[in-house]
Amino acid sequence: MGSVPVMKSYHQYCSVARALDVVGDRWVLLIVRELLALGPSRYSDLKRGLPGIASNLLADRLRTMEADGLVARREAPAPIGTGVYRLTPRGRDLEDVLRALTRWGVPVMQSGPSEDDAVQPQWSALFAGLTLTGTMPEGTQTVIGIETGDELVHAVVRPDGFEITRDLDGDADVTMRGPALLVGGLLSGLLSITQAQKLGLTVDGRADVLTNLVADHPTHPGATP
């Protein structure tokens, strides 16, 4: 894949600084986001999920992340026949970092996307996966369909984790269709289903399942600690 780019360092013997030496460069955490959202991905998949990144910069970031032990690349068998990137266990450990950033960033999402902002459904699905796990009974799962544009994705939420897929085997428990702002408002608990529907969100299926899942989660504004 060529030489590994030399990245800047803070040259500080501090775990925060050392961590930022690895993940502080622009696009690195967003590449982690895409791999968390969609699992092992081709270069073209990552490029599609990262609108605005230059092709050579994505290649440089992937080389550096591979050298730092965050991602691994393997050749996929036919019919894919190209390199596929996946998170290593150390890269997967950044899930908690993304979860904290997801919750911290909710207040700055309330203005909605600007006309220049890209919107992709896997980002809303990842929001669901990162924020709604942990309160469900063992052995259960909730499948949430999310369509914020022309594509439908599903977040399969379990007590101990989540999976995001475009190809669902079976039906979703509940499906939301509409602007990402309303989807995020509902998933974060800032909007009730009734409020979101009045603003234009379509909710099909068992809305009560989603209501209970959001209300029971400790990040919900009205949740009981």
XYZ file of C-alpha atoms in Angstrom:
225
model
C 0.000 0.000 0.000
C 3.028 2.301 -0.120
C 4.876 4.100 2.634
C 3.168 5.086 5.848
C 2.728 8.868 6.210
C 4.507 10.491 9.141
C 1.839 12.103 11.303
C 2.372 14.983 13.714
C 2.821 14.278 17.402
C 2.193 16.430 20.459
C 5.361 14.961 22.023
C 3.718 14.862 25.437
C 3.973 11.941 27.840
C 0.245 11.950 28.591
C -2.325 9.317 27.668
C -4.693 11.954 26.225
C -1.955 13.391 24.029
C -0.739 9.940 22.989
C -4.294 8.924 22.098
C -4.743 12.067 20.022
C -1.465 11.319 18.247
C -3.278 8.246 16.890
C -6.895 9.369 16.435
C -6.703 13.160 16.464
C -6.068 13.661 12.774
C -9.022 14.738 10.655
C -11.187 11.884 9.308
C -9.730 9.127 11.517
C -12.682 8.875 13.903
C -15.119 9.207 11.006
C -13.448 6.243 9.307
C -13.927 4.358 12.580
C -17.554 5.504 12.544
C -18.129 4.006 9.092
C -16.507 0.704 10.034
C -18.571 0.542 13.226
C -21.714 1.302 11.250
C -21.222 -1.014 8.287
C -18.631 -3.572 9.358
C -15.884 -4.712 6.969
C -15.942 -2.314 4.030
C -14.347 -1.827 0.654
C -12.412 1.337 -0.091
C -15.304 2.475 -2.310
C -17.774 1.919 0.550
C -15.696 4.101 2.843
C -15.335 6.773 0.175
C -19.122 6.857 -0.276
C -19.667 7.129 3.476
C -17.159 9.984 3.810
C -18.318 12.666 1.362
C -15.740 15.399 1.083
C -12.622 13.325 1.693
C -10.025 13.305 -1.074
C -9.160 9.865 -2.395
C -5.444 10.227 -1.651
C -6.167 11.442 1.882
C -8.416 8.453 2.584
C -5.662 6.144 1.350
C -3.119 7.909 3.593
C -5.385 7.700 6.626
C -6.055 3.992 6.082
C -2.326 3.271 5.777
C -1.626 5.128 9.005
C -4.522 3.472 10.834
C -3.279 0.074 9.676
C 0.226 0.862 10.945
C -1.248 2.013 14.281
C -3.189 -1.231 14.638
C -6.673 0.284 14.296
C -7.674 -1.383 11.023
C -6.664 -4.465 9.091
C -6.974 -5.100 5.382
C -7.625 -8.431 3.746
C -8.360 -9.523 0.217
C -12.001 -10.524 -0.155
C -12.920 -13.620 -2.166
C -14.946 -13.469 -5.379
C -17.239 -11.870 -6.354
C -15.972 -8.907 -4.314
C -12.364 -9.497 -5.299
C -10.912 -6.392 -3.665
C -9.420 -5.308 -0.385
C -11.770 -5.058 2.587
C -11.006 -3.018 5.701
C -12.188 -3.968 9.175
C -11.576 -2.697 12.680
C -9.091 -4.595 14.793
C -9.985 -5.248 18.466
C -8.032 -2.112 19.368
C -9.927 -0.135 16.757
C -13.203 -1.563 18.028
C -12.283 -0.284 21.506
C -12.935 3.204 20.126
C -16.667 2.408 20.216
C -16.864 3.928 23.702
C -15.154 7.083 22.425
C -17.719 7.353 19.620
C -20.530 6.692 22.103
C -19.367 9.548 24.322
C -19.010 11.895 21.344
C -22.457 10.870 20.085
C -24.106 11.831 23.370
C -22.026 14.967 23.776
C -22.909 16.120 20.265
C -26.709 15.880 20.622
C -27.183 19.544 21.674
C -25.394 20.833 18.564
C -27.613 18.695 16.311
C -30.835 20.452 17.248
C -30.530 23.143 14.585
C -30.743 20.461 11.899
C -28.496 19.947 8.856
C -27.439 22.896 6.754
C -27.967 22.819 3.006
C -24.323 21.789 2.610
C -24.462 18.901 5.104
C -24.471 15.331 3.840
C -27.058 13.029 5.430
C -26.748 9.240 5.360
C -29.066 6.755 7.081
C -26.287 4.630 8.598
C -25.309 7.602 10.757
C -28.758 7.689 12.366
C -28.670 3.890 12.690
C -25.290 4.118 14.425
C -26.751 6.721 16.781
C -29.422 4.184 17.714
C -26.868 1.417 18.158
C -24.543 3.509 20.301
C -27.185 5.059 22.559
C -29.922 2.448 23.008
C -28.006 -0.664 24.049
C -27.634 -1.731 27.650
C -31.150 -1.616 29.115
C -32.846 -4.501 27.318
C -33.514 -7.909 28.922
C -31.008 -10.624 28.084
C -31.842 -12.627 24.991
C -33.968 -9.908 23.373
C -33.391 -7.564 20.463
C -35.141 -4.676 18.748
C -34.854 -4.065 15.017
C -35.203 -0.408 14.046
C -35.556 0.584 10.398
C -34.327 4.056 9.455
C -34.827 5.816 6.136
C -33.605 9.401 5.938
C -33.235 9.502 2.164
C -33.469 6.952 -0.612
C -31.968 4.083 1.373
C -33.331 1.975 4.233
C -30.949 0.603 6.862
C -31.644 -1.340 10.038
C -30.152 -1.114 13.505
C -30.413 -4.433 15.323
C -30.083 -3.427 18.973
C -29.275 -6.005 21.657
C -28.450 -5.717 25.371
C -24.734 -6.170 24.714
C -24.280 -4.486 21.364
C -25.693 -3.749 17.944
C -25.459 -4.521 14.255
C -26.330 -2.305 11.312
C -27.415 -3.862 8.055
C -28.986 -2.967 4.757
C -30.141 -6.557 4.170
C -32.571 -7.609 6.873
C -33.754 -11.181 7.321
C -37.336 -10.621 8.472
C -39.320 -7.552 9.454
C -38.295 -4.583 11.549
C -40.079 -4.002 14.849
C -40.467 -0.323 14.004
C -39.448 1.790 11.014
C -38.922 5.549 10.845
C -38.987 7.483 7.585
C -38.276 11.178 7.322
C -35.701 13.900 8.008
C -32.616 12.922 10.007
C -33.361 15.773 12.433
C -36.658 14.143 13.434
C -35.152 10.653 13.593
C -32.409 11.929 15.888
C -34.889 13.893 17.987
C -36.967 10.786 18.544
C -34.015 8.476 19.251
C -32.504 10.945 21.719
C -35.772 11.443 23.581
C -35.960 15.136 22.719
C -39.138 14.462 20.713
C -42.021 12.135 21.504
C -43.421 9.969 18.730
C -46.511 12.183 18.600
C -44.392 15.334 18.278
C -42.150 13.768 15.608
C -45.148 12.572 13.604
C -46.741 16.018 13.711
C -43.510 17.420 12.295
C -43.526 14.944 9.420
C -41.867 11.707 10.582
C -43.554 8.471 9.494
C -43.416 5.690 12.081
C -44.558 2.207 11.073
C -44.772 -0.903 13.225
C -44.609 -1.175 16.994
C -43.954 2.389 18.034
C -44.340 1.400 21.700
C -41.198 -0.752 21.466
C -39.157 2.264 20.426
C -40.822 4.523 22.988
C -39.975 2.139 25.817
C -36.430 1.587 24.621
C -35.701 5.317 24.431
C -37.481 6.161 27.690
C -35.678 3.432 29.638
C -32.231 4.498 28.552
C -30.211 6.580 31.043
C -29.381 9.214 28.399
C -33.080 10.058 27.969
C -33.950 13.418 29.604
C -36.716 11.827 31.661
C -35.076 8.523 32.516
C -34.946 7.436 36.142
C -31.349 6.973 37.347
